[in-house]
PDB file of C-alpha atoms in Angstrom:
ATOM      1  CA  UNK O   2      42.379  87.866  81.907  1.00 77.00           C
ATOM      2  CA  UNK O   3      42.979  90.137  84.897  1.00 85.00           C
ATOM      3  CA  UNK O   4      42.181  93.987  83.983  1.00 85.00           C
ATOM      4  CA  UNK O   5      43.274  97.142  85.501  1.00 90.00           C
ATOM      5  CA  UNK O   6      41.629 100.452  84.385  1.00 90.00           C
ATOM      6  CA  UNK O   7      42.808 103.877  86.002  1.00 92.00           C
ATOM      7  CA  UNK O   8      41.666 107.624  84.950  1.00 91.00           C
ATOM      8  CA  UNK O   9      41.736 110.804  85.785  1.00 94.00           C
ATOM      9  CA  UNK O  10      40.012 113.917  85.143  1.00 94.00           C
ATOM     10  CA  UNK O  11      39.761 117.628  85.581  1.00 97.00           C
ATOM     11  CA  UNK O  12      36.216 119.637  84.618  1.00 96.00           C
ATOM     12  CA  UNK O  13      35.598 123.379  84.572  1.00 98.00           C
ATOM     13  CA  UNK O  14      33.066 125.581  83.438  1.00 97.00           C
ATOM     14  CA  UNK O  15      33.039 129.641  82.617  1.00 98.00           C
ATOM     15  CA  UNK O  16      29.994 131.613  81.960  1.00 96.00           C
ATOM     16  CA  UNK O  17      30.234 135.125  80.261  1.00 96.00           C
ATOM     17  CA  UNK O  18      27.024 137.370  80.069  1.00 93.00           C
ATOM     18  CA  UNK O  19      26.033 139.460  76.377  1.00 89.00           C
ATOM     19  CA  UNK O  20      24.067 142.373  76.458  1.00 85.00           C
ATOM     20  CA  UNK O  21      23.119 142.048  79.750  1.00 83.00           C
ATOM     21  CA  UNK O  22      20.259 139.131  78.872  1.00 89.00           C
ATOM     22  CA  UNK O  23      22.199 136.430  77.492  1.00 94.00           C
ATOM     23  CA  UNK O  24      24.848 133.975  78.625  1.00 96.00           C
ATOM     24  CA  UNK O  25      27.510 131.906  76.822  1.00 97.00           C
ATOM     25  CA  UNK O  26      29.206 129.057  78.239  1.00 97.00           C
ATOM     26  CA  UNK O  27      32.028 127.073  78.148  1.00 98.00           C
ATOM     27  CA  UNK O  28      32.969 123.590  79.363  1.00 98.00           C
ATOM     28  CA  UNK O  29      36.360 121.494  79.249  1.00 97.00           C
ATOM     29  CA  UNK O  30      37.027 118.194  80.724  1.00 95.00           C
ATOM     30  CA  UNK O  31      40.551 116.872  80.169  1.00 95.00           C
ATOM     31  CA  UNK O  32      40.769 112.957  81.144  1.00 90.00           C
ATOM     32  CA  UNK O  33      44.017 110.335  81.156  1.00 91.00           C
ATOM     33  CA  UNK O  34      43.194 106.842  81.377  1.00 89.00           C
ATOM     34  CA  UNK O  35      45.309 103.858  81.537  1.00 90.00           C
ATOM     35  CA  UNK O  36      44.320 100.332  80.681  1.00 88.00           C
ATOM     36  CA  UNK O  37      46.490  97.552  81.874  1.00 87.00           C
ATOM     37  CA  UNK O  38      45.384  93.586  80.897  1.00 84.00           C
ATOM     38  CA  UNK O  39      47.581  90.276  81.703  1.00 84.00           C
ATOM     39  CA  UNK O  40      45.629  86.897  79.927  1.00 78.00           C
ATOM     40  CA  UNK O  41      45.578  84.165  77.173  1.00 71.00           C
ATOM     41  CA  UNK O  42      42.691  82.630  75.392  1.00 67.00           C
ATOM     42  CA  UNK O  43      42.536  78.593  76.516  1.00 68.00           C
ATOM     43  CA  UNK O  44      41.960  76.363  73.194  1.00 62.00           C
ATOM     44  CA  UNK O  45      40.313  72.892  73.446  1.00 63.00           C
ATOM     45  CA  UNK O  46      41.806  72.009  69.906  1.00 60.00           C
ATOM     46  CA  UNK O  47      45.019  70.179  69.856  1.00 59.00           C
ATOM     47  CA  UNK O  48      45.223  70.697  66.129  1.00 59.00           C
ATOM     48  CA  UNK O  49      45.969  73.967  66.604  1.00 57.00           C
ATOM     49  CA  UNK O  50      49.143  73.460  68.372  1.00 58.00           C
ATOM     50  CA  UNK O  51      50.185  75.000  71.342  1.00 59.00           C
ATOM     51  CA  UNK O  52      48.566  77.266  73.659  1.00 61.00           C
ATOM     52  CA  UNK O  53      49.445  81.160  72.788  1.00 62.00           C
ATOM     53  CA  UNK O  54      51.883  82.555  75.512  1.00 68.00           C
ATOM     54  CA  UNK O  55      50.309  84.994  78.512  1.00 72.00           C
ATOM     55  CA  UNK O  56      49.986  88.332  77.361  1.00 76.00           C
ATOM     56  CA  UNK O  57      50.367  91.969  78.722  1.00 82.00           C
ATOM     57  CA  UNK O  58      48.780  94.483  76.809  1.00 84.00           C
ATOM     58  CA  UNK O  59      48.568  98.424  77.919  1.00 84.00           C
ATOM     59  CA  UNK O  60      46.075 101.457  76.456  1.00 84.00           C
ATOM     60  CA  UNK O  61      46.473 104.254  77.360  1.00 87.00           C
ATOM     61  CA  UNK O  62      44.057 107.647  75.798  1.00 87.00           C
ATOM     62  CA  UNK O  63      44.294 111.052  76.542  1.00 89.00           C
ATOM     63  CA  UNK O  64      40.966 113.403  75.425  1.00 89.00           C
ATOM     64  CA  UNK O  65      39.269 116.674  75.806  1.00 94.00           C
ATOM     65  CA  UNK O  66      36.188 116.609  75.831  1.00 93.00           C
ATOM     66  CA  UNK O  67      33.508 120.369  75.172  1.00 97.00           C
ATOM     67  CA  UNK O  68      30.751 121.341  75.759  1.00 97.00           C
ATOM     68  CA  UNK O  69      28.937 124.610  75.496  1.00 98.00           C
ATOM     69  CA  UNK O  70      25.430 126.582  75.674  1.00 98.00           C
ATOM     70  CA  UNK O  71      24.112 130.013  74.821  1.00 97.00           C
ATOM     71  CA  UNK O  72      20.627 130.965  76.325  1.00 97.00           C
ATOM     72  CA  UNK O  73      18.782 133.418  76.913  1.00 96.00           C
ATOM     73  CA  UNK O  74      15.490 134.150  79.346  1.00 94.00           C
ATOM     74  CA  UNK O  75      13.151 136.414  77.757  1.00 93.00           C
ATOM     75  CA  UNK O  76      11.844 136.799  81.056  1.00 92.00           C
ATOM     76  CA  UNK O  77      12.539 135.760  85.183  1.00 91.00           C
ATOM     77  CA  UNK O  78      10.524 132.079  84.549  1.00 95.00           C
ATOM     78  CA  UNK O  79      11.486 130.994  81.314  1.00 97.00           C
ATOM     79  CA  UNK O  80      14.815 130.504  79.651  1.00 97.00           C
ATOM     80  CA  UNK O  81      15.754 129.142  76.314  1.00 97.00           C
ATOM     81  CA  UNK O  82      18.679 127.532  75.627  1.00 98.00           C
ATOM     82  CA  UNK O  83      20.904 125.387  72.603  1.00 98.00           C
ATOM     83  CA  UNK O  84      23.366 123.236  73.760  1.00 98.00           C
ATOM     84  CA  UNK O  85      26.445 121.494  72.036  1.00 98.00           C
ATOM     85  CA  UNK O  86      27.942 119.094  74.552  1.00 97.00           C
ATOM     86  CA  UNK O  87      30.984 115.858  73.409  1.00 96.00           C
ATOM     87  CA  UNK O  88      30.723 112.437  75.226  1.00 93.00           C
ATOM     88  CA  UNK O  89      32.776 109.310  75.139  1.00 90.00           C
ATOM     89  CA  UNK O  90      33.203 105.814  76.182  1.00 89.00           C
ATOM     90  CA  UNK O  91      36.556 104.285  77.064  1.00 86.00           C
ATOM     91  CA  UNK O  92      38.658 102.059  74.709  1.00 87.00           C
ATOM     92  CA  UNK O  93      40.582  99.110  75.387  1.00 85.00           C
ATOM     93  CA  UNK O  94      42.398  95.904  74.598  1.00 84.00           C
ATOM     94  CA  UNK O  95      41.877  92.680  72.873  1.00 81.00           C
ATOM     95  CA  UNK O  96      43.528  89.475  74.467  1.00 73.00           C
ATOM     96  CA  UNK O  97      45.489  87.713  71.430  1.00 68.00           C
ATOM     97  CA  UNK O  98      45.138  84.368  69.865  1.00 64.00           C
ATOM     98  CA  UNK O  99      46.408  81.860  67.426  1.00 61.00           C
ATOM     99  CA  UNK O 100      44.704  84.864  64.711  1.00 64.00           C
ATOM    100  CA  UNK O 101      46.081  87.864  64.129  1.00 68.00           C
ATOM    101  CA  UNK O 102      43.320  90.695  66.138  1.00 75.00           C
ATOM    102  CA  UNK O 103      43.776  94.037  66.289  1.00 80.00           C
ATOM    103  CA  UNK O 104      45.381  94.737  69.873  1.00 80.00           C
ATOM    104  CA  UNK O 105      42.912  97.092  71.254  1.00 83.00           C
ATOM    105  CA  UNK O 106      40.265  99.195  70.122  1.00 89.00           C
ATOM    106  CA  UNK O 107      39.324 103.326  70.561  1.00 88.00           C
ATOM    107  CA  UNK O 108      37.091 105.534  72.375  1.00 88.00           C
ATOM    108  CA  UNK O 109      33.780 106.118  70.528  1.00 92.00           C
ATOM    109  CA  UNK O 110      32.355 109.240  70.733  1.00 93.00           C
ATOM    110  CA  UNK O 111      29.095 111.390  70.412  1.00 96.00           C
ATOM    111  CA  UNK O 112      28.130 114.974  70.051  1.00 97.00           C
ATOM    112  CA  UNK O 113      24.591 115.736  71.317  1.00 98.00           C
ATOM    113  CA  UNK O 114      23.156 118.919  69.636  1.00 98.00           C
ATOM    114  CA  UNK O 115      20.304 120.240  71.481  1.00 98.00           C
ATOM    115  CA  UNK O 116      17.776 123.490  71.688  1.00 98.00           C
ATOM    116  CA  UNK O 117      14.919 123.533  74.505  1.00 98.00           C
ATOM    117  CA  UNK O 118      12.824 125.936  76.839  1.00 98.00           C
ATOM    118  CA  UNK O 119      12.720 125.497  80.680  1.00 97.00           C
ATOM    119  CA  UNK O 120      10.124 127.222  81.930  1.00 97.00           C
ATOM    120  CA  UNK O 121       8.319 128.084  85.587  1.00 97.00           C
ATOM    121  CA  UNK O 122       4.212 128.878  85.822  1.00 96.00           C
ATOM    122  CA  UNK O 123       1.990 129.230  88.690  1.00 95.00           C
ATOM    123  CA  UNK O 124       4.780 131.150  91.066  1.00 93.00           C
ATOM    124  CA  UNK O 125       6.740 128.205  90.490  1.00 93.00           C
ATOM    125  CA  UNK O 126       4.284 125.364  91.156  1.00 96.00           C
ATOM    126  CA  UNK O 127       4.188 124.378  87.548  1.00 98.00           C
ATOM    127  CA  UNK O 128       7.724 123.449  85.563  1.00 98.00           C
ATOM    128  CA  UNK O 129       7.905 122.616  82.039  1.00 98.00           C
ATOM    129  CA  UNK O 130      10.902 121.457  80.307  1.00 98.00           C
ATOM    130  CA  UNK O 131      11.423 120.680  76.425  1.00 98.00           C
ATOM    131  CA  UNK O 132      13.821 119.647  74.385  1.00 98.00           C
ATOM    132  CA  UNK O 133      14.630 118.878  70.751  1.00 98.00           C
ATOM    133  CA  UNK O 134      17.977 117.139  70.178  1.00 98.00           C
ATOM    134  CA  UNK O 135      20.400 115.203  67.044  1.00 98.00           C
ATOM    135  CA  UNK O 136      22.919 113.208  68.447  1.00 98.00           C
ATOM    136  CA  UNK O 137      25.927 111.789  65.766  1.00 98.00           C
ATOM    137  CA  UNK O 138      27.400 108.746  66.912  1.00 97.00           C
ATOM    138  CA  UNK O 139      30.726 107.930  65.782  1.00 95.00           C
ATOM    139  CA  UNK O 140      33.499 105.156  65.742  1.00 93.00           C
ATOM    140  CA  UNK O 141      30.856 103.161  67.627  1.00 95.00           C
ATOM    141  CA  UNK O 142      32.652 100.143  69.538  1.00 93.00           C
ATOM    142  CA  UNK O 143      31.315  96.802  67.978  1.00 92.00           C
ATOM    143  CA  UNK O 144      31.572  93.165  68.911  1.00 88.00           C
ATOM    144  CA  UNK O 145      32.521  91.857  65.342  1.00 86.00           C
ATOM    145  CA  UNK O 146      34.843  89.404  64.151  1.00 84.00           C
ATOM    146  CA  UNK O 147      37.797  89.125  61.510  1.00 77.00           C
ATOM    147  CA  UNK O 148      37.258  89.406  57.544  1.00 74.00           C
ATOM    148  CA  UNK O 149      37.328  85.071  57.715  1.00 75.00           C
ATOM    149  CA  UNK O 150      34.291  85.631  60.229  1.00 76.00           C
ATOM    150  CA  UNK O 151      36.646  82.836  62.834  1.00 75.00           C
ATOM    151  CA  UNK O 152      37.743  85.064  66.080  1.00 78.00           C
ATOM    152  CA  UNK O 153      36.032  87.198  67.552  1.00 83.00           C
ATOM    153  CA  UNK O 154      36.954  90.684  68.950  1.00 87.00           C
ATOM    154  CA  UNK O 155      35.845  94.187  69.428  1.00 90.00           C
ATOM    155  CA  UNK O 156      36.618  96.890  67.214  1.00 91.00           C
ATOM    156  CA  UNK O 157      35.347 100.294  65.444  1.00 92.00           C
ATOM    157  CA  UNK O 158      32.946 100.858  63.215  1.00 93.00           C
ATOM    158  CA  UNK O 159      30.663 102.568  62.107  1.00 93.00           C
ATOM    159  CA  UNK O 160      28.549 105.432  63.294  1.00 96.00           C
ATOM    160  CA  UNK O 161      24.510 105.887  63.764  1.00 97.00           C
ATOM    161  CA  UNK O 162      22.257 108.863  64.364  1.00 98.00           C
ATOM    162  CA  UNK O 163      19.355 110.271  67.065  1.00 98.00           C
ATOM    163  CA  UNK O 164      16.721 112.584  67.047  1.00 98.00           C
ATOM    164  CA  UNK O 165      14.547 112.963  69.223  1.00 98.00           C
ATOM    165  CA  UNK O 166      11.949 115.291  71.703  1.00 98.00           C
ATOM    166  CA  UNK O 167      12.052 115.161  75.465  1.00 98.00           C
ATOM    167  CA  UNK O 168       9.007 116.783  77.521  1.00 98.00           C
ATOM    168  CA  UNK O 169       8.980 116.565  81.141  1.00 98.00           C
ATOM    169  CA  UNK O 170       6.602 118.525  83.792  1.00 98.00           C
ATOM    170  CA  UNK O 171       6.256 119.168  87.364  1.00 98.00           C
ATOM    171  CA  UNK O 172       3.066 120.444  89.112  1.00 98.00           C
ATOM    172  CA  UNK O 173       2.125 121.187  92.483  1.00 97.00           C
ATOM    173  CA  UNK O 174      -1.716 121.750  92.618  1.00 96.00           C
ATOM    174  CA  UNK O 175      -2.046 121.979  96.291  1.00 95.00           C
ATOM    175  CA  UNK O 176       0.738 122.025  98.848  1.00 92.00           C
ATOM    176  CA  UNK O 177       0.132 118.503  99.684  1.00 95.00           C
ATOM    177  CA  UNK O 178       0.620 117.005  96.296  1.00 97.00           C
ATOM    178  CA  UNK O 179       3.105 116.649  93.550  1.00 98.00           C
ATOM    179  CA  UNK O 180       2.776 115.363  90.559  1.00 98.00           C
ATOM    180  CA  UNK O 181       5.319 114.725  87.650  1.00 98.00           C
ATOM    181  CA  UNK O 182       5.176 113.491  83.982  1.00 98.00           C
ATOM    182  CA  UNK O 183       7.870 113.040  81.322  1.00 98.00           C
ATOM    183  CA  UNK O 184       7.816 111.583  77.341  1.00 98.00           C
ATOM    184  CA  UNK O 185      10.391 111.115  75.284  1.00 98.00           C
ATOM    185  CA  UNK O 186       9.768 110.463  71.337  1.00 98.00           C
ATOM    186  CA  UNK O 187      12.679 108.923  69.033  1.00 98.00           C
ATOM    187  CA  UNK O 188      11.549 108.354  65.534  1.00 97.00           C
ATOM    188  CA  UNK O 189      15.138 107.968  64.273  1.00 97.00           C
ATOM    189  CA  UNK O 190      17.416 105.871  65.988  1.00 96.00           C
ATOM    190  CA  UNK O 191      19.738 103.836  63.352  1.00 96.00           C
ATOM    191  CA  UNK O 192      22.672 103.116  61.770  1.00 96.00           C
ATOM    192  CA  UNK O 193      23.938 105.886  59.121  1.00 97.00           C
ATOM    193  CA  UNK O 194      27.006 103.633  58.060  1.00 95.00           C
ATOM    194  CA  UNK O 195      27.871 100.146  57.179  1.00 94.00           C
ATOM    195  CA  UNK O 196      29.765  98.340  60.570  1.00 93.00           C
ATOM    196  CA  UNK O 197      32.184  96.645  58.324  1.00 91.00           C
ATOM    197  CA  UNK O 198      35.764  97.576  57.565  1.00 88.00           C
ATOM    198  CA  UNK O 199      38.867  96.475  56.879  1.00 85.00           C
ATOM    199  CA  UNK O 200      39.678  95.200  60.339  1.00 84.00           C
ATOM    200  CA  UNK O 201      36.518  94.304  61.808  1.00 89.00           C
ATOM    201  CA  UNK O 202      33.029  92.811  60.125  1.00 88.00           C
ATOM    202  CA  UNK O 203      29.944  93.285  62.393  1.00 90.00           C
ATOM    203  CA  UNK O 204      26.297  92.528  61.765  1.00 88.00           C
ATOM    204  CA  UNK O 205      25.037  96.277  61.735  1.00 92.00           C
ATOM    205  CA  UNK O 206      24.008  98.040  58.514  1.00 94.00           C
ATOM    206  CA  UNK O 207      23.580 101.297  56.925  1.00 95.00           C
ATOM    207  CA  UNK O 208      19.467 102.268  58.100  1.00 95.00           C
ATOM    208  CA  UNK O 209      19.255  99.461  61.017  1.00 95.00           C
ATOM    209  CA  UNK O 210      17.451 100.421  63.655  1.00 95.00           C
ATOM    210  CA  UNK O 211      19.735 100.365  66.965  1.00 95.00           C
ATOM    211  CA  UNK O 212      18.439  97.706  69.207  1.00 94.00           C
ATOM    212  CA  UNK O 213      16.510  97.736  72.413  1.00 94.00           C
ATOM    213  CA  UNK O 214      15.778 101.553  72.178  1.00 95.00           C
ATOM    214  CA  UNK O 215      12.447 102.068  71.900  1.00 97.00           C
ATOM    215  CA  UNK O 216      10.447 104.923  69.844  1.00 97.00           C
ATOM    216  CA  UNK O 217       8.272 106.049  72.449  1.00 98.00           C
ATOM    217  CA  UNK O 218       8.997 105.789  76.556  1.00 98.00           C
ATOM    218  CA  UNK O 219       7.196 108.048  79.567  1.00 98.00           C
ATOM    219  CA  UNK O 220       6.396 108.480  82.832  1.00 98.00           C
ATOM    220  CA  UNK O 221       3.922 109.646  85.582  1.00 98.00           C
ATOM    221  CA  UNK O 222       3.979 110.091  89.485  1.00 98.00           C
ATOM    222  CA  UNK O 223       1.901 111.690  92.034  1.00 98.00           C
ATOM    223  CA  UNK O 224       2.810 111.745  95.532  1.00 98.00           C
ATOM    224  CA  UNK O 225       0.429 112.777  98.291  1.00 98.00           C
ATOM    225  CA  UNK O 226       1.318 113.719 101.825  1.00 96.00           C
ATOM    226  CA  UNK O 227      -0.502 114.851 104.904  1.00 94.00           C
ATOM    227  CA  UNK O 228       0.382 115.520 108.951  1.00 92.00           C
ATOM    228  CA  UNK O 229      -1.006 113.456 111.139  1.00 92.00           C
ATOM    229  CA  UNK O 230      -3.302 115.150 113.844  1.00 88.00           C
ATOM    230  CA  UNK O 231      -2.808 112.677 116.490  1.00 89.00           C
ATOM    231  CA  UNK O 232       1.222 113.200 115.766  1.00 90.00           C
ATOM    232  CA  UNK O 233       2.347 116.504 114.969  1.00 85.00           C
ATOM    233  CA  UNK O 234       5.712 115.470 113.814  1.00 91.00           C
ATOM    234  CA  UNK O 235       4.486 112.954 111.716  1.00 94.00           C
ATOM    235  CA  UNK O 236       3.329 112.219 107.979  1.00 95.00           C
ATOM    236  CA  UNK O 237       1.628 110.022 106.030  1.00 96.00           C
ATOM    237  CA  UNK O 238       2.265 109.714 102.887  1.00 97.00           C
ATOM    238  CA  UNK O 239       1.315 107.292  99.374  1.00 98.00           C
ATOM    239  CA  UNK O 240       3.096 107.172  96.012  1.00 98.00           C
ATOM    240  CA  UNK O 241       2.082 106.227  92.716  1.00 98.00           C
ATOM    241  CA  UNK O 242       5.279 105.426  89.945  1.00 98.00           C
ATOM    242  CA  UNK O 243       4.007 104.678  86.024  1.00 98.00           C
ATOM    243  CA  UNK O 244       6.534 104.011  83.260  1.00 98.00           C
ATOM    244  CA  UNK O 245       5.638 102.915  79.702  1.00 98.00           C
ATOM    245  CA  UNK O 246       8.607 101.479  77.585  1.00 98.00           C
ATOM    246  CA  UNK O 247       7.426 101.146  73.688  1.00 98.00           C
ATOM    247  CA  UNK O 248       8.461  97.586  71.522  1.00 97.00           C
ATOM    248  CA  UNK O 249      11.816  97.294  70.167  1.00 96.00           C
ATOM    249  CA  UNK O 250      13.775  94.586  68.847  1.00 95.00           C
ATOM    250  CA  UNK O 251      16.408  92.935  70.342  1.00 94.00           C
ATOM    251  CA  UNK O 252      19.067  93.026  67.089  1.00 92.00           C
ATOM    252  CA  UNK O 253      21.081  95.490  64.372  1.00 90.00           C
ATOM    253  CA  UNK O 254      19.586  93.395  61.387  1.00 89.00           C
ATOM    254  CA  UNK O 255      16.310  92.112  60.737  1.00 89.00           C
ATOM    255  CA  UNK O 256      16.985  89.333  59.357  1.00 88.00           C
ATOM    256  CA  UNK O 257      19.298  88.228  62.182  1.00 88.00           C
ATOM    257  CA  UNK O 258      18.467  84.465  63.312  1.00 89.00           C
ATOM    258  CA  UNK O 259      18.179  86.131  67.559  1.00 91.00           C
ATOM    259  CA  UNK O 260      16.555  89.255  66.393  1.00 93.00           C
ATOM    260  CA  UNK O 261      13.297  88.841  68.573  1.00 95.00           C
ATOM    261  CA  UNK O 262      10.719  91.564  69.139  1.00 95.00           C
ATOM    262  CA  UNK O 263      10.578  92.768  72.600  1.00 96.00           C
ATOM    263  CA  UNK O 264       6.554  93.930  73.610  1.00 97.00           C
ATOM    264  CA  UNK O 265       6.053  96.970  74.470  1.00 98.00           C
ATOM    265  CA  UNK O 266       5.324  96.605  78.552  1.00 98.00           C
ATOM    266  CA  UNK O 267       4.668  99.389  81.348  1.00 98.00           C
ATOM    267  CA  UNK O 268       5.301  98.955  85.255  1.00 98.00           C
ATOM    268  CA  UNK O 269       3.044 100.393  88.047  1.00 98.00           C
ATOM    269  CA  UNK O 270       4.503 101.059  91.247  1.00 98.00           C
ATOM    270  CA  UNK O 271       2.835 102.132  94.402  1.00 98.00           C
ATOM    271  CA  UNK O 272       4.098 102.381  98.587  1.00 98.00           C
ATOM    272  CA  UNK O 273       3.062 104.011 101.308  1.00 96.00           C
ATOM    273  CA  UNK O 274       4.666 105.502 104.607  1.00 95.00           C
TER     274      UNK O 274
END
């Protein structure tokens, strides 16, 4: 099948100051997109008859999507904050075939509640950021098949649940070096509904972990640089990159006949300029 996708957007944002400490604000982004697909499905089974005819199918969705976030500094280096911001992924079509499939399939979407403290130490050479956030994931967009389990398609259902911590820190301890470290801690990432309607019928279950996101991931850099005496407008510098990324497995359910479990592994990186 050919596919043509269009969209279109606009975004704005207004902040409003209370009591001369703490800000509200507001965010709206109003998107159009248009999905245009021209295809058949090719059957090597002469049993079934004849090939289905070519087929046009259009989508078109129309959403706005919020967000918005009160905080408040307490004083000039630190500022907390909560946070209620909407996301989305696109919908689309599903090419026909000698089975009756549903003819495209909608936007899922997420709302990602979060509260947090940013922070500045040190006259600015230190930065720490944290977050705690629950994110509700609905209408999720599945790779299923019909209630005869014969074609597949992609459909909705379903919906699955986050929570999680986020730390991440930035440190300058001379004026040469940087340094920079992050961690991010999931310990519920799974399924909070069945993926099984009356359309579509897809592995995941109620309390199955969502796959290939790990529990635990971080990170660690340090970057040195220093002028060159024999070259006054040059530097040296050298880089060190470290990023850990915790097991996971690589299916909805358990019990699936793929479901492998991928290692946890970590990847060193360094250069030098």
């Amino acid at each position: 099948n050919t596919r043509e996708i269009g969209e279109s957007s606009v975004f704005g944002e207004v902040s409003y100051k209370l009591f001369e400490s703490w800000e509200i604000m507001a965010g709206l982004r109003q998107f159009t997109a248009e999905q245009n697909d021209a295809g058949f499905y090719l059957f090597q089974f002469p049993l079934f008859g004849g090939l289905p005819p070519p087929d046009n199918r259009h989508f078109k969705e129309d959403r706005l999507i919020k967000k918005f976030q009160l905080s408040f500094p307490p004083n000039d280096d630190v500022t907390v904050f909560a946070l209620a911001s909407e996301g989305f992924r696109l919908g689309g079509t599903n090419q026909p075939n000698i089975a009756a499939v549903p003819p495209g399939y909608e936007a899922d979407s997420l709302w990602n509640y979060e509260v947090g403290v940013k922070s500045a130490w040190l006259d600015g050479r230190l930065i720490v950021n944290s977050s705690a956030f629950y994110i509700d994931w609905d209408n999720i967009q599945v790779s299923g098949r019909d209630p005869t389990g014969s074609f597949a398609f992609i459909g909705n259902a379903g919906a699955a649940e986050v929570q999680g911590l986020e730390l991440e820190t930035f440190f300058q301890p001379i004026r040469s070096l940087n340094l920079s470290a992050g961690l991010s801690w999931l310990p519920k990432r799974e399924l909070v509904e069945d993926q099984v309607n009356a359309t579509v019928h897809a592995p995941g279950r109620k309390g199955d972990e969502l796959p290939r996101i790990p529990e635990y991931t971080a990170n660690f850099s340090a970057q040195y640089v220093r002028s060159l005496a024999a070259l006054p407008s040059w530097s040296a510098w050298v880089r060190g990159d470290w990023s850990y990324h915790g097991k996971s497995r690589t299916e909805l359910r358990p019990t699936a006949a793929t479901n492998r479990l991928q290692e946890a592994y970590d990847i060193t990186n360094i250069r030098f300029g």
